[in-house]
């Protein structure tokens, strides 16, 4: 039996909790979908809006260094994902950055036309591949095979393999170095989607010799709703990888206003248009906070919280038929735990009403994000105890909890 109080007393990350503004009485187990609000963020955003924009006006592009915000913040993200300075920019959405990475990978593998991914991947990843297929009039081929067949499906036509490092539903985590190596041995490039990995698990893109990666700013990085995402392109590819979204902010000399396009020499070529400055300000607060914490300590606490969660769930699982999905070995999962139950949707709603915020993923998955910077072992024990009450009382079985909202 795990003792939450003893673990919390020895928790080296406990002090981070007070750096977040969370409503009283809420146990927030959805930080893998929308991270919590750092207390520093409202002040930082207000300063950008009131001072830099309101008073500095257009001069702030230079005076407040707005113009280099995507690179500055990209360099900070690089430190979290095992990349070097000059390999990451913070910009656009993850979806758009997936498109850019796919197109750039195709430009580096001109004799190859297939983009490969896995079925059951986060939908936008597959949709973006299909979009490129349509745009090319079918010259580019988008293909998805089952997760265990991906490596075998790579052939001499495969230009790039797009994989999510930590699966958004099951939490299954791929071995980045081994997978990258296997893909590259067959002549294809790797595109890693790090949406559920960045800020959650230690990452080493360059140690794995990764080619491209993208990731999300509003999940474990706590950048705020719709925060800019990021794109990583390994230095060795930057000069040859051609941006399909060849916007003026990726031009070698944007303020020369020339008619002809010339891609910027470095990672800047993967910028498209004017950066979202207010969004970047929120993202930077989340990243600065994340950079204060040691990712190895975050991972250790995540595994400890997850172990407690599983221990407490084991009793409920038997009584009420919850089935944990994903690998049994917790070190082969990211930082969320997921359970299948036929009434998952209603149960998640009943929990929310009682202050425990998790989420539901179609058709029957309850997903609980484990965010070590603002969750304690006591929170986890209490959340599972509340789930036990909801099940025992049958409180979940209420018509109101079965009506699906627009965002689940
Ligand atoms: C959350 C998530 C995204 C999000 O894409 P957006 O463009 O930010 O909506 C993409 N891929 C994966 C794997 C995700 O988990």
Coordinates of C-alpha atoms and ligand atoms in Angstrom, one line a residue:
X1 CA 0.0 0.0 0.0
X2 CA 1.5 3.3 -1.1
X3 CA 1.3 6.2 1.5
X4 CA 0.6 9.5 -0.3
X5 CA 1.5 11.8 2.6
X6 CA 5.0 10.4 3.0
X7 CA 5.7 10.7 -0.7
X8 CA 4.4 14.2 -0.8
X9 CA 6.5 15.2 2.2
X10 CA 9.6 14.1 0.3
X11 CA 8.6 15.5 -3.1
X12 CA 11.3 17.8 -4.5
X13 CA 8.8 19.4 -6.9
X14 CA 6.0 20.1 -4.4
X15 CA 6.8 23.9 -4.4
X16 CA 5.8 24.2 -8.0
X17 CA 2.1 23.8 -7.1
X18 CA 1.9 27.4 -5.8
X19 CA 3.2 28.7 -9.1
X20 CA -0.1 27.7 -10.7
X21 CA -3.5 29.3 -10.4
X22 CA -6.0 26.4 -10.0
X23 CA -9.5 26.7 -8.7
X24 CA -10.0 25.7 -5.1
X25 CA -11.2 22.2 -4.7
X26 CA -10.3 21.1 -8.3
X27 CA -8.1 18.1 -8.9
X28 CA -6.9 18.8 -12.5
X29 CA -6.1 15.6 -14.4
X30 CA -6.4 17.1 -17.8
X31 CA -3.1 19.0 -18.1
X32 CA -2.2 16.7 -21.0
X33 CA -5.0 18.3 -23.0
X34 CA -4.9 21.9 -21.7
X35 CA -2.2 22.7 -19.2
X36 CA -3.0 24.8 -16.1
X37 CA -2.4 28.5 -15.9
X38 CA 1.0 29.6 -14.4
X39 CA 0.4 32.5 -12.0
X40 CA 3.1 34.6 -13.9
X41 CA 1.1 34.4 -17.2
X42 CA -1.6 37.0 -16.7
X43 CA 1.0 39.7 -15.7
X44 CA 3.3 38.8 -18.6
X45 CA 0.5 38.9 -21.1
X46 CA -0.8 42.2 -19.7
X47 CA 2.7 43.7 -20.0
X48 CA 2.9 42.7 -23.7
X49 CA -0.6 44.1 -24.4
X50 CA -0.6 47.2 -22.3
X51 CA 3.1 48.3 -22.4
X52 CA 4.6 46.7 -25.5
X53 CA 1.6 47.0 -27.7
X54 CA -0.3 49.9 -26.1
X55 CA 2.6 52.2 -25.6
X56 CA 5.4 50.8 -27.8
X57 CA 3.1 50.2 -30.7
X58 CA 4.9 49.1 -33.9
X59 CA 8.3 49.9 -32.4
X60 CA 8.0 46.9 -30.2
X61 CA 8.8 44.6 -33.1
X62 CA 12.4 45.8 -32.5
X63 CA 12.4 47.3 -29.0
X64 CA 10.7 44.4 -27.3
X65 CA 12.3 41.9 -29.8
X66 CA 8.9 40.6 -30.9
X67 CA 10.5 39.8 -34.3
X68 CA 12.8 37.1 -32.8
X69 CA 10.3 35.7 -30.3
X70 CA 9.8 32.4 -32.3
X71 CA 13.5 31.7 -32.4
X72 CA 14.1 32.8 -28.8
X73 CA 11.3 30.6 -27.4
X74 CA 12.3 27.9 -29.9
X75 CA 15.8 27.9 -28.4
X76 CA 14.3 27.5 -24.9
X77 CA 12.1 24.5 -26.1
X78 CA 15.3 23.0 -27.7
X79 CA 16.7 22.6 -24.2
X80 CA 13.6 20.5 -23.2
X81 CA 13.7 18.1 -26.2
X82 CA 17.4 17.4 -26.7
X83 CA 17.8 19.8 -29.6
X84 CA 20.4 22.5 -30.2
X85 CA 19.9 26.2 -30.5
X86 CA 18.9 27.2 -34.0
X87 CA 16.9 23.9 -34.5
X88 CA 13.5 24.9 -33.2
X89 CA 11.0 27.7 -33.8
X90 CA 7.8 28.3 -31.9
X91 CA 5.0 29.1 -34.3
X92 CA 1.6 28.1 -35.8
X93 CA -0.3 25.1 -34.6
X94 CA 0.9 21.5 -34.4
X95 CA -1.2 20.6 -37.3
X96 CA 0.3 23.3 -39.5
X97 CA 3.8 22.3 -38.4
X98 CA 3.1 18.7 -39.3
X99 CA 2.2 19.8 -42.8
X100 CA 5.4 21.8 -43.0
X101 CA 7.5 18.9 -41.8
X102 CA 5.8 16.4 -44.2
X103 CA 6.3 18.7 -47.2
X104 CA 10.0 19.4 -46.2
X105 CA 10.7 15.7 -45.8
X106 CA 9.3 15.1 -49.3
X107 CA 11.6 17.8 -50.6
X108 CA 14.6 15.9 -49.2
X109 CA 13.6 12.5 -50.6
X110 CA 12.8 13.4 -54.2
X111 CA 12.8 9.8 -55.5
X112 CA 10.2 8.7 -52.9
X113 CA 6.6 9.7 -52.7
X114 CA 5.0 7.8 -49.8
X115 CA 4.2 9.3 -46.4
X116 CA 3.7 6.6 -43.8
X117 CA 2.0 6.6 -40.4
X118 CA 0.0 4.4 -38.1
X119 CA -3.8 3.8 -37.9
X120 CA -5.2 5.2 -34.7
X121 CA -2.7 8.1 -34.7
X122 CA -4.0 11.5 -33.6
X123 CA -6.4 12.3 -36.4
X124 CA -4.8 15.6 -37.5
X125 CA -1.5 13.8 -38.3
X126 CA -3.3 11.5 -40.7
X127 CA -5.5 14.3 -42.1
X128 CA -2.5 16.4 -43.0
X129 CA -0.9 13.5 -44.9
X130 CA -4.1 13.1 -46.9
X131 CA -4.2 16.8 -47.5
X132 CA -0.8 16.6 -49.1
X133 CA -1.8 13.6 -51.2
X134 CA -4.8 15.6 -52.6
X135 CA -2.7 18.7 -53.1
X136 CA -0.2 16.8 -55.1
X137 CA -2.9 15.3 -57.3
X138 CA -2.1 11.9 -56.0
X139 CA 1.7 12.1 -56.7
X140 CA 2.3 11.9 -53.0
X141 CA 0.8 8.9 -51.3
X142 CA -0.5 8.9 -47.7
X143 CA -0.6 5.5 -46.1
X144 CA -1.4 4.3 -42.5
X145 CA -0.8 0.8 -41.3
X146 CA -1.3 -0.7 -37.8
X147 CA 1.2 0.4 -35.2
X148 CA 3.1 -2.9 -35.0
X149 CA 3.4 -3.0 -38.8
X150 CA 4.9 0.4 -39.4
X151 CA 8.5 -0.5 -39.7
X152 CA 7.9 -3.5 -42.0
X153 CA 5.8 -1.3 -44.2
X154 CA 8.7 1.1 -45.1
X155 CA 9.8 0.5 -48.6
X156 CA 11.9 2.2 -51.2
X157 CA 9.1 4.6 -51.9
X158 CA 8.7 5.8 -48.3
X159 CA 9.9 9.4 -47.9
X160 CA 9.0 9.9 -44.3
X161 CA 7.4 8.2 -41.3
X162 CA 5.2 10.3 -39.1
X163 CA 4.8 8.8 -35.6
X164 CA 3.5 10.1 -32.3
X165 CA 6.0 9.5 -29.6
X166 CA 3.5 9.1 -26.8
X167 CA 0.1 7.9 -28.0
X168 CA -2.7 10.3 -27.1
X169 CA -5.1 7.6 -26.0
X170 CA -3.1 4.6 -24.7
X171 CA -0.1 6.5 -23.5
X172 CA 2.2 4.0 -25.2
X173 CA 5.6 5.5 -25.7
X174 CA 7.9 4.5 -28.6
X175 CA 11.6 4.0 -28.3
X176 CA 12.7 7.1 -30.2
X177 CA 16.3 6.1 -30.8
X178 CA 15.7 2.5 -32.0
X179 CA 12.7 3.5 -34.1
X180 CA 14.5 6.4 -35.7
X181 CA 17.4 4.1 -36.5
X182 CA 15.2 1.5 -38.0
X183 CA 13.4 4.0 -40.2
X184 CA 16.6 5.7 -41.4
X185 CA 18.2 2.3 -42.2
X186 CA 15.5 2.0 -44.9
X187 CA 16.3 5.4 -46.3
X188 CA 13.2 7.2 -44.9
X189 CA 13.1 10.3 -42.7
X190 CA 11.5 10.5 -39.2
X191 CA 8.9 13.0 -38.1
X192 CA 8.2 12.8 -34.4
X193 CA 5.0 14.3 -33.0
X194 CA 5.9 15.2 -29.4
X195 CA 2.6 16.6 -28.4
X196 CA 2.2 14.3 -25.4
X197 CA 5.9 14.1 -24.7
X198 CA 7.3 17.6 -24.4
X199 CA 7.5 18.6 -20.7
X200 CA 6.3 15.1 -19.7
X201 CA 9.2 12.8 -20.4
X202 CA 13.0 13.3 -21.0
X203 CA 13.6 13.6 -24.7
X204 CA 16.8 13.5 -26.8
X205 CA 16.1 14.3 -30.4
X206 CA 19.7 14.7 -31.4
X207 CA 20.8 11.7 -29.3
X208 CA 18.3 9.7 -31.4
X209 CA 19.5 11.4 -34.7
X210 CA 15.9 12.5 -35.4
X211 CA 15.2 14.4 -38.6
X212 CA 12.0 16.4 -37.9
X213 CA 9.7 16.9 -34.9
X214 CA 6.7 18.9 -33.9
X215 CA 5.0 19.5 -30.6
X216 CA 2.3 21.3 -28.8
X217 CA 2.5 24.4 -26.6
X218 CA -0.8 24.1 -24.6
X219 CA -0.4 20.6 -23.1
X220 CA 2.4 19.9 -20.7
X221 CA 4.1 23.2 -21.5
X222 CA 1.2 25.1 -20.0
X223 CA 1.3 27.8 -22.8
X224 CA -2.5 28.5 -22.8
X225 CA -5.4 27.6 -25.1
X226 CA -4.2 27.6 -28.7
X227 CA -0.6 28.5 -27.7
X228 CA 1.8 28.4 -30.6
X229 CA 3.3 25.0 -31.3
X230 CA 6.9 24.2 -32.4
X231 CA 8.8 22.6 -35.2
X232 CA 12.3 21.0 -35.0
X233 CA 14.4 20.5 -38.1
X234 CA 17.9 18.9 -37.6
X235 CA 20.6 21.3 -38.5
X236 CA 22.0 18.9 -41.2
X237 CA 18.7 19.2 -43.1
X238 CA 18.0 22.9 -42.8
X239 CA 19.8 24.1 -45.9
X240 CA 18.1 21.6 -48.3
X241 CA 14.7 21.2 -46.7
X242 CA 12.3 23.4 -48.7
X243 CA 9.3 25.0 -46.9
X244 CA 6.0 24.5 -48.7
X245 CA 4.4 27.3 -46.7
X246 CA 7.0 29.7 -48.1
X247 CA 5.8 32.8 -46.3
X248 CA 7.6 36.1 -45.9
X249 CA 8.6 35.5 -42.3
X250 CA 10.7 32.5 -43.6
X251 CA 12.4 34.6 -46.3
X252 CA 16.1 35.3 -46.1
X253 CA 15.3 39.1 -46.1
X254 CA 11.7 39.6 -45.2
X255 CA 12.0 43.4 -45.0
X256 CA 13.6 43.7 -48.4
X257 CA 10.1 43.0 -49.8
X258 CA 11.4 41.3 -52.9
X259 CA 9.2 39.6 -55.5
X260 CA 11.3 36.4 -55.5
X261 CA 11.4 33.9 -52.7
X262 CA 14.6 33.0 -51.1
X263 CA 14.4 30.8 -48.0
X264 CA 16.2 31.9 -44.8
X265 CA 19.4 29.9 -44.3
X266 CA 18.4 28.3 -40.9
X267 CA 15.4 27.2 -39.0
X268 CA 13.7 30.6 -39.6
X269 CA 12.7 29.3 -43.1
X270 CA 10.0 27.3 -41.3
X271 CA 8.2 30.4 -40.2
X272 CA 5.4 31.4 -42.4
X273 CA 3.7 34.6 -41.3
X274 CA 3.7 37.2 -38.6
X275 CA 4.2 35.5 -35.2
X276 CA 1.4 35.5 -32.7
X277 CA 3.0 37.7 -30.1
X278 CA 0.4 37.5 -27.3
X279 CA 0.2 33.8 -27.7
X280 CA 4.0 33.5 -27.6
X281 CA 4.1 35.5 -24.4
X282 CA 1.9 33.0 -22.6
X283 CA 3.8 30.1 -24.1
X284 CA 7.1 31.6 -22.8
X285 CA 5.8 31.8 -19.3
X286 CA 4.9 28.1 -19.3
X287 CA 8.2 27.1 -20.8
X288 CA 10.2 29.3 -18.4
X289 CA 8.5 27.5 -15.5
X290 CA 9.1 24.1 -17.0
X291 CA 12.8 24.9 -17.5
X292 CA 13.1 25.6 -13.8
X293 CA 12.1 22.0 -13.0
X294 CA 14.3 19.0 -13.7
X295 CA 12.7 16.8 -16.3
X296 CA 14.3 13.7 -14.7
X297 CA 12.5 14.7 -11.4
X298 CA 9.3 15.3 -13.3
X299 CA 9.5 11.8 -14.9
X300 CA 10.3 10.2 -11.5
X301 CA 7.3 11.9 -9.9
X302 CA 5.0 11.1 -12.8
X303 CA 5.9 7.4 -12.5
X304 CA 5.3 7.6 -8.7
X305 CA 1.9 9.3 -9.2
X306 CA 0.9 6.8 -11.8
X307 CA 1.9 3.9 -9.6
X308 CA -0.4 5.2 -6.9
X309 CA -3.2 5.8 -9.4
X310 CA -2.9 2.2 -10.6
X311 CA -2.7 0.8 -7.2
X312 CA -5.9 2.5 -6.1
X313 CA -7.7 1.8 -9.4
X314 CA -6.9 -1.9 -9.2
X315 CA -9.7 -2.4 -6.6
X316 CA -12.2 -0.4 -8.5
X317 CA -11.3 -2.1 -11.7
X318 CA -12.4 -5.4 -10.4
X319 CA -15.6 -4.2 -8.9
X320 CA -16.7 -1.9 -11.8
X321 CA -15.0 -3.2 -14.9
X322 CA -12.4 -0.6 -15.7
X323 CA -9.8 -1.9 -18.0
X324 CA -6.4 -0.1 -18.2
X325 CA -5.1 0.4 -21.7
X326 CA -1.6 0.8 -23.0
X327 CA 1.6 -1.1 -22.0
X328 CA 1.7 -2.7 -18.6
X329 CA 5.3 -1.5 -18.0
X330 CA 4.9 2.1 -16.8
X331 CA 8.3 3.1 -18.2
X332 CA 6.9 2.4 -21.7
X333 CA 4.1 4.9 -21.2
X334 CA 4.1 8.7 -21.2
X335 CA 2.4 10.8 -18.5
X336 CA -1.2 9.9 -18.6
X337 CA -3.2 6.8 -17.6
X338 CA -6.2 5.6 -19.5
X339 CA -9.0 3.2 -18.7
X340 CA -11.8 1.8 -20.9
X341 CA -15.3 1.6 -19.6
X342 CA -18.6 1.4 -21.5
X343 CA -20.0 4.4 -19.5
X344 CA -16.7 6.4 -19.7
X345 CA -18.4 9.5 -20.9
X346 CA -21.0 9.8 -18.1
X347 CA -18.4 8.8 -15.5
X348 CA -16.1 11.6 -16.6
X349 CA -18.9 14.1 -16.4
X350 CA -19.9 12.9 -12.9
X351 CA -16.2 13.3 -11.8
X352 CA -16.1 16.8 -13.2
X353 CA -19.1 17.9 -11.2
X354 CA -17.2 16.7 -8.1
X355 CA -14.1 18.6 -8.9
X356 CA -12.1 15.9 -10.6
X357 CA -11.3 17.0 -14.2
X358 CA -10.2 14.2 -16.5
X359 CA -11.2 13.6 -20.1
X360 CA -13.0 11.3 -22.4
X361 CA -11.8 10.0 -25.7
X362 CA -14.1 8.3 -28.1
X363 CA -15.5 5.7 -27.9
X364 CA -15.0 4.5 -24.3
X365 CA -11.7 5.8 -22.9
X366 CA -11.3 7.8 -19.7
X367 CA -7.9 9.6 -19.7
X368 CA -6.2 11.1 -16.7
X369 CA -3.2 13.4 -17.2
X370 CA -0.4 13.2 -14.7
X371 CA 1.2 16.6 -14.4
X372 CA 3.9 16.5 -11.6
X373 CA 4.3 20.2 -11.3
X374 CA 0.8 20.7 -9.9
X375 CA -0.4 17.4 -8.7
X376 CA 0.3 15.7 -5.4
X377 CA 0.0 12.1 -4.3
X378 CA -2.8 13.2 -2.0
X379 CA -4.6 14.6 -5.1
X380 CA -4.4 11.3 -6.9
X381 CA -5.6 9.3 -3.9
X382 CA -8.5 11.7 -3.5
X383 CA -9.4 11.6 -7.2
X384 CA -9.6 7.8 -7.2
X385 CA -11.6 7.8 -3.9
X386 CA -14.1 10.2 -5.6
X387 CA -14.3 7.9 -8.6
X388 CA -15.0 5.0 -6.1
X389 CA -17.9 7.0 -4.6
X390 CA -19.3 7.9 -8.1
X391 CA -19.3 4.2 -9.0
X392 CA -20.6 2.9 -5.6
X393 CA -23.5 5.4 -5.4
X394 CA -24.4 5.0 -9.1
X395 CA -24.2 8.8 -9.3
X396 CA -22.8 8.6 -12.8
X397 CA -26.1 7.0 -14.1
X398 CA -27.8 10.3 -14.7
X399 CA -29.3 11.6 -18.0
X400 CA -27.5 14.9 -17.7
X401 CA -24.1 13.2 -17.8
X402 CA -24.8 11.4 -21.0
X403 CA -25.3 14.4 -23.3
X404 CA -22.2 15.0 -25.3
X405 CA -20.8 18.6 -25.3
X406 CA -19.2 20.1 -28.4
X407 CA -15.7 19.6 -27.0
X408 CA -15.1 16.3 -25.2
Ligands
LIG1 C1 -2.8 17.6 -29.2 C2 -2.2 16.9 -30.4 C3 -2.2 17.7 -31.6 C4 -2.8 19.0 -31.7 O1 -2.8 19.7 -32.9 P1 -3.3 21.2 -32.9 O2 -2.9 21.6 -34.3 O3 -2.7 21.9 -31.8 O4 -4.8 21.1 -32.7 C5 -1.5 17.1 -32.7 N1 -1.0 15.8 -32.6 C6 -1.1 15.1 -31.5 C7 -0.5 13.8 -31.4 C8 -1.7 15.6 -30.4 O5 -1.8 14.9 -29.2

